[in-house]
XYZ file of C-alpha atoms in Angstrom:
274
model
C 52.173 51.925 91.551
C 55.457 52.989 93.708
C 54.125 50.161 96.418
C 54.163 47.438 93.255
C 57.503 48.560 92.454
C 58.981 47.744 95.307
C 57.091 44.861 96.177
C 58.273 43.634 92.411
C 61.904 44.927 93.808
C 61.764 42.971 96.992
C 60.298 40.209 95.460
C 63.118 39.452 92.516
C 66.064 40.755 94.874
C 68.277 37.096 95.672
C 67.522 36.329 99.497
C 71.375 38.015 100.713
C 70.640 41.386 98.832
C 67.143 41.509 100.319
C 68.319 40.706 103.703
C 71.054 43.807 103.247
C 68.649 45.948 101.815
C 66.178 45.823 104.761
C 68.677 46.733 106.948
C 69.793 49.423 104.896
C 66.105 50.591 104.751
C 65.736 49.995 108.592
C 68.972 52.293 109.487
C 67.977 54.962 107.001
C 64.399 55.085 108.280
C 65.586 55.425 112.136
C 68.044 58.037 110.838
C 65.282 60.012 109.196
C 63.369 60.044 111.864
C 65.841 61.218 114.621
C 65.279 57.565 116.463
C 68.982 57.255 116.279
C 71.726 59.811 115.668
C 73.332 59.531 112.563
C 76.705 60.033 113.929
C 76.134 56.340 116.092
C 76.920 54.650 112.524
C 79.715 56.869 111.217
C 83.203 54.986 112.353
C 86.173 56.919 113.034
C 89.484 55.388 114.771
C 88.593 57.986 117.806
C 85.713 56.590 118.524
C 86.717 53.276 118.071
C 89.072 53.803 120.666
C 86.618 55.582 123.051
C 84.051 53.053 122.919
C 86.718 50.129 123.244
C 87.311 51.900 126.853
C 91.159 52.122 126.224
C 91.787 54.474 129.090
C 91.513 53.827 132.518
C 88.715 56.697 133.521
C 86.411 54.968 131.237
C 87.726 51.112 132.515
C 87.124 52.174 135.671
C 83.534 53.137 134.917
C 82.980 50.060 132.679
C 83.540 47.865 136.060
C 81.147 49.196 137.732
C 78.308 48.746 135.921
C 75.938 46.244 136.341
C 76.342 42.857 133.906
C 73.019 44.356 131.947
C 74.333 47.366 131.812
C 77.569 46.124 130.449
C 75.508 43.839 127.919
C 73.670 46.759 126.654
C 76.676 48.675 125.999
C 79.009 45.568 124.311
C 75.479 45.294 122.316
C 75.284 48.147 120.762
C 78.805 48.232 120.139
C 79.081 45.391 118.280
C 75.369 46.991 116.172
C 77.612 49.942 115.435
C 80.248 47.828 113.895
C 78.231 45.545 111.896
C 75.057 48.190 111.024
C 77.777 50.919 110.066
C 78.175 49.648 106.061
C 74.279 50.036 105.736
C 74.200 53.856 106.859
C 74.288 55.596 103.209
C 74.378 59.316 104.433
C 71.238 61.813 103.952
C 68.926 60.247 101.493
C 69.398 63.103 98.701
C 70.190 62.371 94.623
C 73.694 60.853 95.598
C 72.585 58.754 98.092
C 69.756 56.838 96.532
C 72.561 56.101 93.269
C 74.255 54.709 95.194
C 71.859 52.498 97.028
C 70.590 51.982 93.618
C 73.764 50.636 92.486
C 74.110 48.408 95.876
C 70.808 46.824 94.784
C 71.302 46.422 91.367
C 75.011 45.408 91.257
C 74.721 43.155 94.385
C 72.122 41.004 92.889
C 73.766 40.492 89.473
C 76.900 39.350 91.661
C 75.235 37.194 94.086
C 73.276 35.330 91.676
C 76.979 34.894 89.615
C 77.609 32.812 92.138
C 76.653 28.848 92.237
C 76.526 28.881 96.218
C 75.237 31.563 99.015
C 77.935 30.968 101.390
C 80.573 32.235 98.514
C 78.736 35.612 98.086
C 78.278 35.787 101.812
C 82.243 35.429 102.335
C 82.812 37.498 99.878
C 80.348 40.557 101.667
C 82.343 39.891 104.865
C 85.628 40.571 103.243
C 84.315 43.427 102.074
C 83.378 44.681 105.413
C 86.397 43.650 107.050
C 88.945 45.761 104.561
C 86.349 48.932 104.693
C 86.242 48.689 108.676
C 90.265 48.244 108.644
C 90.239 51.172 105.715
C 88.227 53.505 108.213
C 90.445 53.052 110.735
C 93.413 54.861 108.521
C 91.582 57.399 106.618
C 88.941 59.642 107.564
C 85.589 58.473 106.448
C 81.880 59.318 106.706
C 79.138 57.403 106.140
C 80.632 53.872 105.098
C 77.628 53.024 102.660
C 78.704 55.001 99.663
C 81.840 52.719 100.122
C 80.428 49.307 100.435
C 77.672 50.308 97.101
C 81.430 50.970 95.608
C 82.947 47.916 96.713
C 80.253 45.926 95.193
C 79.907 47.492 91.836
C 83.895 47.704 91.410
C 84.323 43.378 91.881
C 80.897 43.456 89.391
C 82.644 45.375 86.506
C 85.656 43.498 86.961
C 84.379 40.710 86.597
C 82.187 41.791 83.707
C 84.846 43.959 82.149
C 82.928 43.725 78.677
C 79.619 44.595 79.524
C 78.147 47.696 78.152
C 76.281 49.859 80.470
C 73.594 52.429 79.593
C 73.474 55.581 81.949
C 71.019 58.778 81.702
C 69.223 56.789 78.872
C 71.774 57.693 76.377
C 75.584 57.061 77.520
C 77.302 53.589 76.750
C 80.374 53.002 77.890
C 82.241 49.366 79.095
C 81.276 48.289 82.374
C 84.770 48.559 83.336
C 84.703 52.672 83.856
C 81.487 52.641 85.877
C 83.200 52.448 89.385
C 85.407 55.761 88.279
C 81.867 57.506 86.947
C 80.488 58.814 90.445
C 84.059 60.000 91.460
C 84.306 62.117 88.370
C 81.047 63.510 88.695
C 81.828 64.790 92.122
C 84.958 66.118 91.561
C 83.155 68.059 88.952
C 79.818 69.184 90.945
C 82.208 69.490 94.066
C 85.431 70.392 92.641
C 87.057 67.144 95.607
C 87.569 63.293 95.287
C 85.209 61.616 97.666
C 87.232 59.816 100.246
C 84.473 57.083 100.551
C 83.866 56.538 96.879
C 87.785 56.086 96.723
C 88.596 53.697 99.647
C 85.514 51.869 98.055
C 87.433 51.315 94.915
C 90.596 50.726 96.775
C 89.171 48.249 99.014
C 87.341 46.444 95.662
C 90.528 45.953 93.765
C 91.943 44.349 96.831
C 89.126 42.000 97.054
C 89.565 41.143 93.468
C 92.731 40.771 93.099
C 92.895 38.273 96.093
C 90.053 36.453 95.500
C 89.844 35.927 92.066
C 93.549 36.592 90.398
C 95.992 35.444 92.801
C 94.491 31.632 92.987
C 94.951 31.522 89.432
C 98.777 31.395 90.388
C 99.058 30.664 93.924
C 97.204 29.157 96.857
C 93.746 29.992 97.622
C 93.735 30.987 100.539
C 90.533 32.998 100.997
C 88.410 30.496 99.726
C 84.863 30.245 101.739
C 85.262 28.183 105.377
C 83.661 25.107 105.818
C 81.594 25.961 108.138
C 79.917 28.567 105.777
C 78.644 26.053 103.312
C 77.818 23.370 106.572
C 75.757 26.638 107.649
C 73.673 27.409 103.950
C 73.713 23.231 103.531
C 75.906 23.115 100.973
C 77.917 19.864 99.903
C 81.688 20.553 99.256
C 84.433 17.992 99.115
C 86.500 20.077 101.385
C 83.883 19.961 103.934
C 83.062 15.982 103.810
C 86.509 15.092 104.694
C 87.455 13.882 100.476
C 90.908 14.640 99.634
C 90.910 17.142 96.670
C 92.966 15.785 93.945
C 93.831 18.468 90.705
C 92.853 17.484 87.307
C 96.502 17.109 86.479
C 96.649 14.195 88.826
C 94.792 12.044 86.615
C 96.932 12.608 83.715
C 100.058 10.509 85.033
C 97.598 7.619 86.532
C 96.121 7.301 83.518
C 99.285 7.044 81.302
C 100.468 4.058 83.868
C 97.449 2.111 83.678
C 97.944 2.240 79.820
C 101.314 1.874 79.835
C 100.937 -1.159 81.944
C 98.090 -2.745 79.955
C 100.238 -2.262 76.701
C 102.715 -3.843 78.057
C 100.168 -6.719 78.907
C 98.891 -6.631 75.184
C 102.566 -6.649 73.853
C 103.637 -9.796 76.071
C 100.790 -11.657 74.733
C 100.741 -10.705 70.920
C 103.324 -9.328 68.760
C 100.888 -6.848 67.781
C 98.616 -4.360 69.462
C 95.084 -3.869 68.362
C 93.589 -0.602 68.979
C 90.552 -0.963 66.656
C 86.924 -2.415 67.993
């Protein structure tokens, strides 16, 4: 029964949720096992900085390795970075809501969306402003953050939907983000710094991406090469000039204007009837 669940799971997940999801799965599973320590996917500015090989002791010793050596080590820096949002902590009742809220929350998002590449843009932007968040404040495992991230751009963007928790509490989708923060603080008696940047980092997203092209430029909208990438036809990306709906509104009041003045020339009176 528990395999058909998740078969049914991995089955209906849309293909950039399942793709996340596997390697959350992989990263918890070589955590749980002691394959690799859990404290190679937590990010800290320290380390950042230690592994970057700022000083010159550790320059020194960078140079004289050999290229493989050197390609190992760039390698699994750069599978720190990008594996570190898929570490969600020890896999106790916190842990799994929250990768329960990744999964659920990240598919109803990703399938809001007419093209791949958009949700995709919109993932690394969220991975970008939690890595840049990590570097200021002092965060664990940056899972619980990203699961927060998602669900916070979700409920803001369905700010009206009613959401059923623990069988029997409704509330507006809008307050879910702010649930898991209250319930610690009242298990724990402390805010959760990772739950908190996550909303932090959400409302950024949001606001940016969604509210400030309704009055400005949009200038996060998804690269080219993206939707070139998923095969995706945009105007933007053929080459078309984009013209704005309120461009058509002055053409089209010359070329009547001009074909009144036509009909007026040639009759005293204008028929608009057929």
């Amino acid at each position: 029964m528990e395999k058909n669940i998740l078969f049914h799971l991995y089955n209906t997940a849309p293909p950039v949720t399942r793709f996340v999801c596997i390697l959350v799965g992989i990263v918890t599973f070589t955590v749980s096992v002691n394959l690799v320590n859990k404290n190679y996917f937590i990010l800290s500015r320290y380390q950042v900085l230690y592994d970057l090989l700022i000083n010159n002791k550790n320059r020194s010793v960078f140079n004289q390795l050999s290229v493989i050596e050197r390609f190992k080590k760039l390698s699994t820096l750069i599978l720190r970075f990008c594996l570190a949002p898929c570490y969600f902590g020890r896999l106790n009742f916190e842990g799994i809501l929250h990768i329960t809220f990744f999964y659920r929350y990240s598919s109803m998002l990703e399938t809001s969306y007419v093209y791949i590449s958009d949700y995709v843009f919109v993932l690394f932007l969220c991975y970008v402003t939690l890595i840049i968040g990590a570097m200021f404040v002092r965060l664990g495992p940056l899972g619980p953050s990203f699961s927060c991230i998602i669900t916070y751009i979700w409920t803001r963007k369905n700010p009206r939907a009613i959401i059923q928790t623990f069988g029997f509490l409704t509330f507006p989708a809008f307050y879910l983000p702010f649930i898991i923060p209250v319930f610690t603080l009242l298990s724990d008696g402390t805010i959760n710094n990772e739950e908190s940047m996550g909303i932090v980092c959400g409302h950024i997203i949001f606001f940016f991406k969604d509210v400030f092209p309704k009055y400005s430029a949009d200038f996060l909208r998804t690269p080219c090469f993206l939707h070139r990438l998923f095969k995706e036809e945009q105007d933007c990306c053929t080459g078309k000039k984009l013209v704005s709906r309120f461009q058509y509104i002055p053409r089209f009041i010359s070329s009547n204007s001009n074909s009144t003045r036509n009909n007026t020339s040639d009759s005293p009176v204008s028929d608009f009837s057929e």
